[in-house]
Coordinates of C-alpha atoms in Angstrom, one line a residue:
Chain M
X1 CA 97.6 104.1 -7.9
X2 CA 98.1 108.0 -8.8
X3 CA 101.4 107.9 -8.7
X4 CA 103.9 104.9 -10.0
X5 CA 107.4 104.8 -9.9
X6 CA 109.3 101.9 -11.7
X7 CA 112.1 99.9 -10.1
X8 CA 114.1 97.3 -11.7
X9 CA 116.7 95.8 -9.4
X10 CA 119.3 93.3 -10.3
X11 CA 120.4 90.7 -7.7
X12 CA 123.3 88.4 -7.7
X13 CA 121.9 85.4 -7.5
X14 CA 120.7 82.9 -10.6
X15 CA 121.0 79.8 -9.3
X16 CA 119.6 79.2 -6.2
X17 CA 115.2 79.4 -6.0
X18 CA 115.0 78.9 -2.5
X19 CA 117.4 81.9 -2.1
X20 CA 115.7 83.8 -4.8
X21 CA 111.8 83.3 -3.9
X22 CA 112.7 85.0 -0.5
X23 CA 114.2 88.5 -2.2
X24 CA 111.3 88.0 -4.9
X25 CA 108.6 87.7 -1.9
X26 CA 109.4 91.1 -0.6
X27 CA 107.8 92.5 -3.3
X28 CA 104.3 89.9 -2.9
X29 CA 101.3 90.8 -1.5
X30 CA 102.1 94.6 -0.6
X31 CA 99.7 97.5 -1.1
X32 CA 100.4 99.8 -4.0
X33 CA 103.4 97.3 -5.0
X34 CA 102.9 95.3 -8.0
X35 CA 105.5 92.8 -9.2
X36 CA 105.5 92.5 -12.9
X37 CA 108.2 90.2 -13.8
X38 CA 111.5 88.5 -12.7
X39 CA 113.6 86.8 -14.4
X40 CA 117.0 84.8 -13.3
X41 CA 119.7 83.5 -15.5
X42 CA 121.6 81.2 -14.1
X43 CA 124.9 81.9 -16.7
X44 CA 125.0 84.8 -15.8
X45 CA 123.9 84.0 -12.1
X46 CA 122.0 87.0 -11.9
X47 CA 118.4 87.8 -11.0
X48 CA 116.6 90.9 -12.6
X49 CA 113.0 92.2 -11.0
X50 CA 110.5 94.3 -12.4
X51 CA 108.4 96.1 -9.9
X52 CA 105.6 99.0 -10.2
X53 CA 104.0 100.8 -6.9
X54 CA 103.4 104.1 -5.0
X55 CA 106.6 105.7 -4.5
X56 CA 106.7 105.4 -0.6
X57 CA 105.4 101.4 -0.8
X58 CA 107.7 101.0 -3.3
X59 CA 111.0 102.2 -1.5
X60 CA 110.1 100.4 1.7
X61 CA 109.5 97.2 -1.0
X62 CA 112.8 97.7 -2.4
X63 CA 114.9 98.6 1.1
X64 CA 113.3 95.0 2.8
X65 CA 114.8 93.1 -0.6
X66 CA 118.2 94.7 -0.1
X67 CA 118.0 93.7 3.3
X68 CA 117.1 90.1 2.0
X69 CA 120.1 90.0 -0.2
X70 CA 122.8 91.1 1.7
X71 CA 121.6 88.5 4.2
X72 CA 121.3 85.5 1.6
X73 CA 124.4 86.5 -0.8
X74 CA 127.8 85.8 -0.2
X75 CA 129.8 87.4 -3.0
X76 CA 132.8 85.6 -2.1
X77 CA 131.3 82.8 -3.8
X78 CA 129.8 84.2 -7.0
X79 CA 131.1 83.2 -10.3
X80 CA 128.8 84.6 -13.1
X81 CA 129.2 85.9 -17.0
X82 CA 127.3 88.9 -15.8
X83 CA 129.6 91.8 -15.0
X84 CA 129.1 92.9 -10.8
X85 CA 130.3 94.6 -7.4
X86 CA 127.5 93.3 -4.8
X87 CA 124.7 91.2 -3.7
X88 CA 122.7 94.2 -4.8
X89 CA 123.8 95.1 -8.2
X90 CA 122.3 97.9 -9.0
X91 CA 118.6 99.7 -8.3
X92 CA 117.5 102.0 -10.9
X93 CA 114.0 103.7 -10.4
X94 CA 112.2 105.2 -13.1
X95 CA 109.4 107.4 -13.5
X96 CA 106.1 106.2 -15.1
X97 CA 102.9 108.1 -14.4
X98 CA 102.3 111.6 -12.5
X99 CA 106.1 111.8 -11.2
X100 CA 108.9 113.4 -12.4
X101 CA 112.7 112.3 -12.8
X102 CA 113.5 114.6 -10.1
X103 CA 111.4 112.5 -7.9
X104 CA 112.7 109.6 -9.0
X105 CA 116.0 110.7 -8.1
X106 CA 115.1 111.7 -4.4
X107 CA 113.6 108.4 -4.1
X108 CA 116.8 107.1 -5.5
X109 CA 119.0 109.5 -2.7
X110 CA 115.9 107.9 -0.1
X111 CA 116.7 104.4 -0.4
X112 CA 121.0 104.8 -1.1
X113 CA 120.7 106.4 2.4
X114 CA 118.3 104.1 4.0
X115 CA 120.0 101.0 3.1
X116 CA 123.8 102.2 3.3
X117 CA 122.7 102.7 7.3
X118 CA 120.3 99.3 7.8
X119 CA 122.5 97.0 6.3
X120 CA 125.8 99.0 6.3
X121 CA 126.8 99.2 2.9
X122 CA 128.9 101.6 0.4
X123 CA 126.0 102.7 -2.1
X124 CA 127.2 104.4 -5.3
X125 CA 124.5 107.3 -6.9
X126 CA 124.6 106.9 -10.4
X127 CA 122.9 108.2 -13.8
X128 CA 120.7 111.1 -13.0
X129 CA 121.4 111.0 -9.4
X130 CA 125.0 110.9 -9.8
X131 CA 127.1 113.4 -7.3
X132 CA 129.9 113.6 -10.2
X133 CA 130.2 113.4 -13.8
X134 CA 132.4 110.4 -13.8
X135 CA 129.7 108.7 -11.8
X136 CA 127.3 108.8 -14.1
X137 CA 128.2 105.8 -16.1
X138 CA 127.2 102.4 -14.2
X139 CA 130.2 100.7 -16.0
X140 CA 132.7 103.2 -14.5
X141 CA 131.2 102.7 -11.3
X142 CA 131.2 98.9 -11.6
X143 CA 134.8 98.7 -13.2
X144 CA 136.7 96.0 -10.8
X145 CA 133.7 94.4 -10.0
X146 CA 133.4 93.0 -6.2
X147 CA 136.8 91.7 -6.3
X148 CA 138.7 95.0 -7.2
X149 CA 136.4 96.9 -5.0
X150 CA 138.2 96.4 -1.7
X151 CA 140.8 98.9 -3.0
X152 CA 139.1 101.0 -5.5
X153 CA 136.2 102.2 -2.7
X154 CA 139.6 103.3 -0.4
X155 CA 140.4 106.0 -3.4
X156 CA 138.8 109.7 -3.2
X157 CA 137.4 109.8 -6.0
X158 CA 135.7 106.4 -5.6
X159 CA 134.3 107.1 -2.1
X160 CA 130.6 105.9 -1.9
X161 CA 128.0 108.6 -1.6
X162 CA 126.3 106.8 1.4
X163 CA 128.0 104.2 3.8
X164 CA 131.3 102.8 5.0
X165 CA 134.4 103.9 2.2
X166 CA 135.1 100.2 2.8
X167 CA 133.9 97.2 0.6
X168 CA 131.1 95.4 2.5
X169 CA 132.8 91.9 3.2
X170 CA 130.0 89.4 1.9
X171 CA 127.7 91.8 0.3
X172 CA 130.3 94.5 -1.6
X173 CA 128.9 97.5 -3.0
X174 CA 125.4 98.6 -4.5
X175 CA 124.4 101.7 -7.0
X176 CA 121.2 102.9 -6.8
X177 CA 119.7 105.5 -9.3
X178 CA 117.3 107.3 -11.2
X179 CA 117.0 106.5 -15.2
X180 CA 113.6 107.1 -17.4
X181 CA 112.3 104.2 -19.2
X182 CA 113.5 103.3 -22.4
X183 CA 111.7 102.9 -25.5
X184 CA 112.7 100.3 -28.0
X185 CA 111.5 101.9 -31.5
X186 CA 112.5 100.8 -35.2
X187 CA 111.5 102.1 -38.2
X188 CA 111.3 99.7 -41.5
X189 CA 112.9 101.3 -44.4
X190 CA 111.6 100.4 -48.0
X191 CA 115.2 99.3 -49.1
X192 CA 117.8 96.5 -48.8
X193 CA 120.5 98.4 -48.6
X194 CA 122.1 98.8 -45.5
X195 CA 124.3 101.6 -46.0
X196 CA 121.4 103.4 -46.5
X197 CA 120.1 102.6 -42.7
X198 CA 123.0 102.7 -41.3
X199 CA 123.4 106.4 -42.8
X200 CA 120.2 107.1 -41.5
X201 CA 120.7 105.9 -38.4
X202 CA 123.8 108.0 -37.8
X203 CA 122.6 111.3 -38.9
X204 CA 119.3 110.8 -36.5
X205 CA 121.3 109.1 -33.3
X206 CA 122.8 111.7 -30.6
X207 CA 126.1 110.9 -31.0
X208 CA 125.9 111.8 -35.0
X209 CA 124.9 115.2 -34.3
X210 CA 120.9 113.8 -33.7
X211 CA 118.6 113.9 -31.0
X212 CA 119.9 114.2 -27.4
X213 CA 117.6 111.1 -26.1
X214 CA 118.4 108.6 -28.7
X215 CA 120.6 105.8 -29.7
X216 CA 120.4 104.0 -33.5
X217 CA 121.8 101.9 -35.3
X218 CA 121.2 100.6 -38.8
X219 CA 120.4 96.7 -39.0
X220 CA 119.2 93.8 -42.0
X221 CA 115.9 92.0 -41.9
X222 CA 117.3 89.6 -44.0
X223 CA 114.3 87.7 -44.4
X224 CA 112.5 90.3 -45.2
X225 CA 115.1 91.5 -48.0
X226 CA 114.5 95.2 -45.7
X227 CA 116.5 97.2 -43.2
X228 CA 115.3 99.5 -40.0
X229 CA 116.5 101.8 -38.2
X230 CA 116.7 100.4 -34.9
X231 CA 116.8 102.7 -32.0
X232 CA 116.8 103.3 -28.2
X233 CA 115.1 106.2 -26.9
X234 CA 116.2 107.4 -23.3
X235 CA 114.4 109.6 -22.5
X236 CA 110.6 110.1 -24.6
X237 CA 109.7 112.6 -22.6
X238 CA 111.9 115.2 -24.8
X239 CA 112.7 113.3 -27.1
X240 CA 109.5 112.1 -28.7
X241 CA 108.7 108.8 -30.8
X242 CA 107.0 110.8 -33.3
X243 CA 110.2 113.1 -33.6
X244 CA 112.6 110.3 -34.1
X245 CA 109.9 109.1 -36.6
X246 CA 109.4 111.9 -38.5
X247 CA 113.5 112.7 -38.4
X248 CA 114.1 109.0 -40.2
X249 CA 111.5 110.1 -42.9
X250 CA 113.2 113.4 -43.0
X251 CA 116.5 111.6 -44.4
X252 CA 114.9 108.9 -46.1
X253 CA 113.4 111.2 -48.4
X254 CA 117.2 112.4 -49.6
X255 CA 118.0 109.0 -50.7
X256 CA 114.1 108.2 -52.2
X257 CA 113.3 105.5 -49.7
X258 CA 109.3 105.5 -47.9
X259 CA 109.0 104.3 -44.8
X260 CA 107.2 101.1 -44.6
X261 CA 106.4 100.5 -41.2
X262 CA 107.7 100.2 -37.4
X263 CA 107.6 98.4 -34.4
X264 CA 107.7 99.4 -30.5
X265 CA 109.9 96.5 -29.0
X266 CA 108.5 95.4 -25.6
X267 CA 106.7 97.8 -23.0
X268 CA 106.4 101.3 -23.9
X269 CA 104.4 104.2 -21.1
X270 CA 101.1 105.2 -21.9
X271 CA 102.3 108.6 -22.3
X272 CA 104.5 107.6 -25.0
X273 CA 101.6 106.6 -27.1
X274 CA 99.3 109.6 -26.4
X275 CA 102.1 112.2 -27.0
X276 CA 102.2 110.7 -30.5
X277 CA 98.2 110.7 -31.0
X278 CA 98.2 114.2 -30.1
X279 CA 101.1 115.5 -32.1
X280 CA 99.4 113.8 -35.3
X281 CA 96.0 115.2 -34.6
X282 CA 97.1 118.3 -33.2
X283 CA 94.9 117.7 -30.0
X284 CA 94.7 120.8 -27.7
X285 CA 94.5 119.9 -23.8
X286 CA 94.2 116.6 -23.6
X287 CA 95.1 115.0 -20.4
X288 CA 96.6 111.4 -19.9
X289 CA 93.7 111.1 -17.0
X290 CA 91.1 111.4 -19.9
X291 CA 92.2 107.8 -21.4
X292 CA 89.3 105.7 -19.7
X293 CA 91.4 102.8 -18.2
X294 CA 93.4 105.2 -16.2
X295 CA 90.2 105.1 -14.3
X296 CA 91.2 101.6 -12.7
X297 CA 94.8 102.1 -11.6
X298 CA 93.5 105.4 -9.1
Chain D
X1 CA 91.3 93.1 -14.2
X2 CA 91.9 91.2 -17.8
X3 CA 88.3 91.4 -19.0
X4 CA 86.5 95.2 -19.1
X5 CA 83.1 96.1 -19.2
X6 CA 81.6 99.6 -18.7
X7 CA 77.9 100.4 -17.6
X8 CA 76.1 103.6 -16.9
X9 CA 72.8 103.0 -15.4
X10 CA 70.2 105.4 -15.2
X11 CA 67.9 105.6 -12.3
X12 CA 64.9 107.9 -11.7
X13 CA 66.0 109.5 -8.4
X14 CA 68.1 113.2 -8.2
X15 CA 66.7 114.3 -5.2
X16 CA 66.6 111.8 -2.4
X17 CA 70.5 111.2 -1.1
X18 CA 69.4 108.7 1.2
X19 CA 67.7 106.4 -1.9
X20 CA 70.5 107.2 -4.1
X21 CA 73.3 106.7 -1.5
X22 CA 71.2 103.0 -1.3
X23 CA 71.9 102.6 -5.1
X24 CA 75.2 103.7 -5.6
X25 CA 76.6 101.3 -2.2
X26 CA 75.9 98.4 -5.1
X27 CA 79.0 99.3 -6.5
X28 CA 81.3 100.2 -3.6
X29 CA 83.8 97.6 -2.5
X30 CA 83.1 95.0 -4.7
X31 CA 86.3 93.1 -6.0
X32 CA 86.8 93.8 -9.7
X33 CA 84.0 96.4 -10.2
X34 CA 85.2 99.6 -9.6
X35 CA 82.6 102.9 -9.5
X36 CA 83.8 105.9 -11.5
X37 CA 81.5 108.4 -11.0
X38 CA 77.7 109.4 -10.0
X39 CA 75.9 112.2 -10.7
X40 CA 72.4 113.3 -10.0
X41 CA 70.2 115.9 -11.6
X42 CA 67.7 117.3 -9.5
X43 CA 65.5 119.0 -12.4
X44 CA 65.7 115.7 -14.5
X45 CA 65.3 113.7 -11.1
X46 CA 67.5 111.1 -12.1
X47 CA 70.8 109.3 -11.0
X48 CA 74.0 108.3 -13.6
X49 CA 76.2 105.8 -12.4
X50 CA 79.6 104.9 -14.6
X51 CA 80.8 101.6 -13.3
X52 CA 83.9 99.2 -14.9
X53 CA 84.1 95.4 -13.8
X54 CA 84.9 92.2 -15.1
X55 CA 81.9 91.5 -16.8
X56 CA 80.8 88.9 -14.1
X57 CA 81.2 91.1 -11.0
X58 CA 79.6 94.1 -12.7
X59 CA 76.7 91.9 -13.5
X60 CA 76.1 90.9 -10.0
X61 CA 76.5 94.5 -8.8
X62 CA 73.9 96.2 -11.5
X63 CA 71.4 92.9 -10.9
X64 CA 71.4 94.2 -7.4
X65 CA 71.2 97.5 -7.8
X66 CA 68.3 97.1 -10.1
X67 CA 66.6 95.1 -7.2
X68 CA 67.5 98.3 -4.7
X69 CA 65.8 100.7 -6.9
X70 CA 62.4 98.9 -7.9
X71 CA 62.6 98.2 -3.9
X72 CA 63.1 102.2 -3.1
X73 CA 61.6 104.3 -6.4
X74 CA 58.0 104.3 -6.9
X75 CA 57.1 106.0 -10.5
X76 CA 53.7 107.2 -9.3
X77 CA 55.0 109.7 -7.5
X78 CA 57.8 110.9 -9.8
X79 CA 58.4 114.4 -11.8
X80 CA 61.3 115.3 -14.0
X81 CA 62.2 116.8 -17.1
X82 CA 63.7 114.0 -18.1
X83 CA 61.8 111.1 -20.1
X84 CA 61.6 107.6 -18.6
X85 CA 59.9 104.9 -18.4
X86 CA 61.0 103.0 -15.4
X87 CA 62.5 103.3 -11.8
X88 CA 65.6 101.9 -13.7
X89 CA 65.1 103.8 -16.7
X90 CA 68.1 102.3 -19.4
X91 CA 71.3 100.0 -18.4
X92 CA 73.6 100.1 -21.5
X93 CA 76.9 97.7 -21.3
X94 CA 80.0 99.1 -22.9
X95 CA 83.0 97.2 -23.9
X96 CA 86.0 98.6 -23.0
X97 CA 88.7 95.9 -23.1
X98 CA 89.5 92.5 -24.4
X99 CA 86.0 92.4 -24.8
X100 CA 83.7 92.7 -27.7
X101 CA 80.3 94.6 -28.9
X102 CA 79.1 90.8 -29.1
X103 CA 80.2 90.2 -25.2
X104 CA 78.1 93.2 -24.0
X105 CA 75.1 92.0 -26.1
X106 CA 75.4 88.3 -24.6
X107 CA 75.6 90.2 -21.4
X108 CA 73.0 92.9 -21.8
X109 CA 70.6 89.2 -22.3
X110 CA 71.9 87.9 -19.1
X111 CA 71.2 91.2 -16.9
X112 CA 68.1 91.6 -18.9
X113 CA 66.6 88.0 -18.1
X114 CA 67.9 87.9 -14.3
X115 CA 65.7 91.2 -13.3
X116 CA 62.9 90.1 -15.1
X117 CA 63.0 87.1 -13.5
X118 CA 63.9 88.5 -10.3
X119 CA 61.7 91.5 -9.7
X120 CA 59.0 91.0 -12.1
X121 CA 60.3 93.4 -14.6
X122 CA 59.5 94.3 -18.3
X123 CA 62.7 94.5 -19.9
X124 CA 63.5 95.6 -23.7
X125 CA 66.4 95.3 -25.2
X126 CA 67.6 98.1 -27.5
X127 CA 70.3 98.9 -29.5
X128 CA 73.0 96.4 -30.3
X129 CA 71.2 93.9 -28.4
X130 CA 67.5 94.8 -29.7
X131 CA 65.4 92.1 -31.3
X132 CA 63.8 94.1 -33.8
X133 CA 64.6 97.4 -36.0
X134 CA 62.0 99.7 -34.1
X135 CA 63.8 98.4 -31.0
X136 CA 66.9 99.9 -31.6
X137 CA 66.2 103.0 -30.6
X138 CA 65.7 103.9 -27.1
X139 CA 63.3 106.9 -27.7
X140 CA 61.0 104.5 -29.4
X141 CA 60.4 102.4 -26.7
X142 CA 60.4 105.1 -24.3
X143 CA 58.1 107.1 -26.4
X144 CA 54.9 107.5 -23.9
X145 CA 56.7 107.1 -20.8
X146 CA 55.9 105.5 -17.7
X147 CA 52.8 106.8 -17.7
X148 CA 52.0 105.4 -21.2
X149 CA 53.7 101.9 -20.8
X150 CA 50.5 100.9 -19.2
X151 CA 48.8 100.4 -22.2
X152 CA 51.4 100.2 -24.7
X153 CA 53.3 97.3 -23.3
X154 CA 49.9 95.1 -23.7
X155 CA 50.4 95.4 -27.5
X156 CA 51.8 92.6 -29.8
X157 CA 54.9 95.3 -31.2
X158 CA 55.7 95.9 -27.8
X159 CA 55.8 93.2 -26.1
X160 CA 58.8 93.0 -23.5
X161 CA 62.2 91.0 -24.9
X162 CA 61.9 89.2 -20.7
X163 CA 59.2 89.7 -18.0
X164 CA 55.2 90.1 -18.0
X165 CA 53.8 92.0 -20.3
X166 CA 52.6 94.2 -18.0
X167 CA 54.0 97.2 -16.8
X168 CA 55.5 97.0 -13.3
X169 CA 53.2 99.5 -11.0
X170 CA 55.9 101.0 -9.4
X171 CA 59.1 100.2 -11.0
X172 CA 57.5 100.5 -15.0
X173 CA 59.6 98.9 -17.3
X174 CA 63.4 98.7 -18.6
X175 CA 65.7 99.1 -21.5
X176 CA 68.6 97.0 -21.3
X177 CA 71.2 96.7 -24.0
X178 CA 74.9 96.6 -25.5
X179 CA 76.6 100.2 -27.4
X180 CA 79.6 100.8 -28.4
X181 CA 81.8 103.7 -26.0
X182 CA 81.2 107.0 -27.4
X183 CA 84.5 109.5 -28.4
X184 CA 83.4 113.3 -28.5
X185 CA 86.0 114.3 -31.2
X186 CA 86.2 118.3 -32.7
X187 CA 88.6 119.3 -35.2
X188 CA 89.1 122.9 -35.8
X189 CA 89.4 124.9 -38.6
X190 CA 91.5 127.6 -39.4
X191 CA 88.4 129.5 -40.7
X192 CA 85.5 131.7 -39.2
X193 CA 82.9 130.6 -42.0
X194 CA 80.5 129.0 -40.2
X195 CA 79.1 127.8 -43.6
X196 CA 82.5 125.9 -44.7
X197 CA 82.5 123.6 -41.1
X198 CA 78.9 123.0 -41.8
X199 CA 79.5 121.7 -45.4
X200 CA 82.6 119.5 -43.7
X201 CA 80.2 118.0 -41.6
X202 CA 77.4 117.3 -43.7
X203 CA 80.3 115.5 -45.6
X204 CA 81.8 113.7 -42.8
X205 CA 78.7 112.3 -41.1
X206 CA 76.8 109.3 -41.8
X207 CA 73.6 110.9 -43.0
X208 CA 75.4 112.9 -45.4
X209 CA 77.0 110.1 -47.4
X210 CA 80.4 110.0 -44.8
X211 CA 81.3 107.0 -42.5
X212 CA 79.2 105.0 -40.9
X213 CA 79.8 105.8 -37.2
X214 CA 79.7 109.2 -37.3
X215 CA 77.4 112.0 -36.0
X216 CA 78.5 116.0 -36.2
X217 CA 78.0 119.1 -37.0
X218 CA 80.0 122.3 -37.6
X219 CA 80.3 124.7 -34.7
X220 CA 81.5 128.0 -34.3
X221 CA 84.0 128.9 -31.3
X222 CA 82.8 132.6 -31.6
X223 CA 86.0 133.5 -28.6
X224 CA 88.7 132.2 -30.6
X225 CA 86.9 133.3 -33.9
X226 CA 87.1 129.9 -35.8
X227 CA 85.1 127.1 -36.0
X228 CA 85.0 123.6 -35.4
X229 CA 84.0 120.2 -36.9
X230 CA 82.0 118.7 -34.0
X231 CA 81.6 115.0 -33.9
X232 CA 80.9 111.9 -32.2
X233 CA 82.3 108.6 -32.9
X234 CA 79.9 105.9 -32.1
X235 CA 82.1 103.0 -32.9
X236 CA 85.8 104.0 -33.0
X237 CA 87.0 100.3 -33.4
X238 CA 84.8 100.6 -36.9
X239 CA 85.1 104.2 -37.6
X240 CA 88.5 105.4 -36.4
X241 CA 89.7 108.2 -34.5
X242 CA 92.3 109.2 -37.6
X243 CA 89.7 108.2 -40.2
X244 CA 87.7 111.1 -38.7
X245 CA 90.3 113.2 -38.8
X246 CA 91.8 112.2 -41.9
X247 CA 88.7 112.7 -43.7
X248 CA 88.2 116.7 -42.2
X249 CA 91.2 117.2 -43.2
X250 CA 90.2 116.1 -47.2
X251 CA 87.4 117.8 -47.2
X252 CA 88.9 120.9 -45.9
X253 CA 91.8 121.3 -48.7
X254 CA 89.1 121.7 -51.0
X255 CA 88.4 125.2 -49.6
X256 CA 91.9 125.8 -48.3
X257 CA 90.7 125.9 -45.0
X258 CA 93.9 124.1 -42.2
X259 CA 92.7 122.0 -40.0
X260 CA 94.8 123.9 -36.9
X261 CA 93.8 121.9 -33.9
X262 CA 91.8 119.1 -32.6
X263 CA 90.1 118.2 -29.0
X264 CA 88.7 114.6 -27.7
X265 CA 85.7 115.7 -25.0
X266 CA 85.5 113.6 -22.0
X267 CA 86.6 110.0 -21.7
X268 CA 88.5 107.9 -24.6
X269 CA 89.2 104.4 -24.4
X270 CA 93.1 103.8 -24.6
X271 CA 92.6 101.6 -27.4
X272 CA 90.9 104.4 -29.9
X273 CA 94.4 106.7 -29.0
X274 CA 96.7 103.3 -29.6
X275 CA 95.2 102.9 -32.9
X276 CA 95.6 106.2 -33.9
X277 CA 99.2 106.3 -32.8
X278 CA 100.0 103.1 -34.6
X279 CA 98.4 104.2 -37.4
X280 CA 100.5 107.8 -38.0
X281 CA 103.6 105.7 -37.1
X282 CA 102.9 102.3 -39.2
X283 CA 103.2 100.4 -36.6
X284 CA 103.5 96.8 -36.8
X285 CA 102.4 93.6 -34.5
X286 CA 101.8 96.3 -31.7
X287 CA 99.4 94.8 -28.8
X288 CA 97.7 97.1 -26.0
X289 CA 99.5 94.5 -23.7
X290 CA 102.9 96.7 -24.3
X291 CA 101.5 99.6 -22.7
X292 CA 103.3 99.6 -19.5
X293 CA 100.2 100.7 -17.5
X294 CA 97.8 98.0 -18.4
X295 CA 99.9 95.4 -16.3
X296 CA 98.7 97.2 -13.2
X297 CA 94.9 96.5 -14.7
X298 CA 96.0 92.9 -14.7

């Protein structure tokens, strides 16, 4: 594949593996579409799927599992932990290799439209396809869940970008958006004391004043008699790993403490990694197609 | 695919599409082998194929495209600049991922005694996979050519590893064997002094005292009036990427000289950049299976 989008879509249904094979199956067997992972929890009665693929196999992928959904799920009778508004949760794509946000938001806009006209249903934009500020935040969106939907869709301001402005009566509403991929990174601090992280943390975190694409907080290894900064990155392609790295060690240094190591937490794009090979080595020109297992996924 | 294996065959044919076209189909559309490139020389008369596979698909592919070429190249009638020994002139296996130097060795054997076996074919085995010191070397055992292998192969130093001991009459003999990939890796040098990258080098490189899987020389880039560190890695999972880098950068403080850039040439495997990522960052417990892309490889 040349290009890969990323789509993680969250269904509302945990319980039931008949029901669930069939949306999972949309995704099987399809060129340029690979399932990586789904997982269901029945507590929170809620099914979560990881899929990869070609932008235009993907979206037609994602649209027949919609489909799928609305005709297995009957929100009327979901009970589940898991806050939700539809039989279709939410569909965030994200970019991985050789596209851009912006395309992962007109794939987003693609599929709202496609599947608020199949399968007549209110579809919310949301994050970086949002049409309005206070549509940007999936829990403002989601507020009322299905129940307090019927009403809340009547308002102006809660009008759906595509479909009916009326709750879909088995299926509810959807949001479907654009979001880059997140990278889990923590840095271990040579020091118990968690003041000292958490003080870290702050200063280097967006809302502290810190870099616009990251989220920290300071935390204990208690075993380890350590602490870390432990933080969320939403967006590495401005702001870097190696910049949150080298802005820990930056405040470290005022209160003497080395940094003694870090950890990526789960997946992390290739780019990522490369971006911080080449800012330590200073590497001119290097292209991500040069890395030789790229080779295999053309 | 899980398991990866690289192999560049070299044929003695850069002239005749029609034979080489015969060749190359060996690797087309075959599940888990995948070609990467081909290119042909017609001064040096000779073909270079880059294939990946699972090791046990690429085997059956290059067994068979060994058999195409003794079948189409007759070494009576060839001329080329280039030296060679054999209508298949040198088939080295390169492990790329989750597989190990020892792996292509074990493999290199297996390719090695199937063609002899098969088509009557002297086979050596050189470098990792060699069964003697003056084996290792290619250029040793190539040293006389096809046209020399007639008597040389009869005597008890060169004796072939599998096959007669007789050169083949049209096909000549082989060199089969296991090497490590190879990163191209410059550094430059905030100097013009073509003298100071030189010393660096001499430093740097195996044969001057430095690490042990290192070649280079200093280099100047006469545009840009600086110079450059120019090296190749011949094991980067022995002699890192960083180490390299790390150690220009030592011997450069000593005449003040920054190190103000750096290029990789060509082709890297992802794990040589992961490593040097991890290693700038201190990364702990990270595993190549977190990179988001290898799960399409899967």
């Amino acid at each position: 594949m040349n290009k890969i989008m990323e789509c993680v879509p969250n269904f509302s249904e945990g319980c039931d593996k008949e029901k669930i094979e069939k949306i999972v199956e949309c995704f099987r067997a399809k060129e340029n579409v690979k399932l990586l992972d789904y997982s269901r929890d029945e507590d929170h009665n809620r099914l979560v799927v990881t899929v990869l693929g070609e932008p235009e196999e993907l979206k037609n992928a994602v649209i027949q599992a919609v489909g799928k959904a609305v005709e297995l799920i009957d929100m009327n009778q979901h009970r589940g932990q898991h806050p939700r508004m539809g039989a279709v949760d939410v569909v965030p794509f994200i970019p991985i290799k050789n596209v851009t946000s912006e395309d992962a938001v007109a794939l987003s806009k693609e599929v709202a439209q496609a599947v608020a006209e199949r399968y007549n249903l209110p579809v919310f934009l949301y994050e970086k396809s949002a049409s309005a500020p206070h549509r940007e935040n999936l829990a403002n969106i989601r507020k009322g869940e299905f129940e307090g939907m019927a009403e809340k869709i009547k308002k102006e301001e809660w009008k759906p970008d595509f479909g009916p402005a009326e709750r879909h009566s088995t299926a509810g509403a959807v949001a479907v958006g654009a979001r880059m991929p997140l990278v889990a990174y923590n840095v271990n601090l040579g020091t118990g004391n968690l003041e000292i992280a958490q003080a870290i943390a702050k200063k280097v975190r967006f809302i502290g004043g810190g870099l616009r694409f990251c989220r920290g907080m300071g935390v204990a290894l208690e075993e380890r008699g350590i602490t870390q900064v432990s933080m969320n990155l939403t967006d590495y392609t401005k702001t870097a790993i190696y910049r949150a790295h080298e802005l820990v060690r930056i405040e470290a240094n005022r209160y003497g403490v080395p940094i003694i190591g870090a950890e990526i937490v789960g997946l992390v794009p290739l780019e990522a990694l490369v971006d911080t090979a080449a800012y330590y080595l200073g590497l001119e020109n290097f292209s991500l197609s040069q890395v030789l297992e790229t080779k295999l996924m053309e």
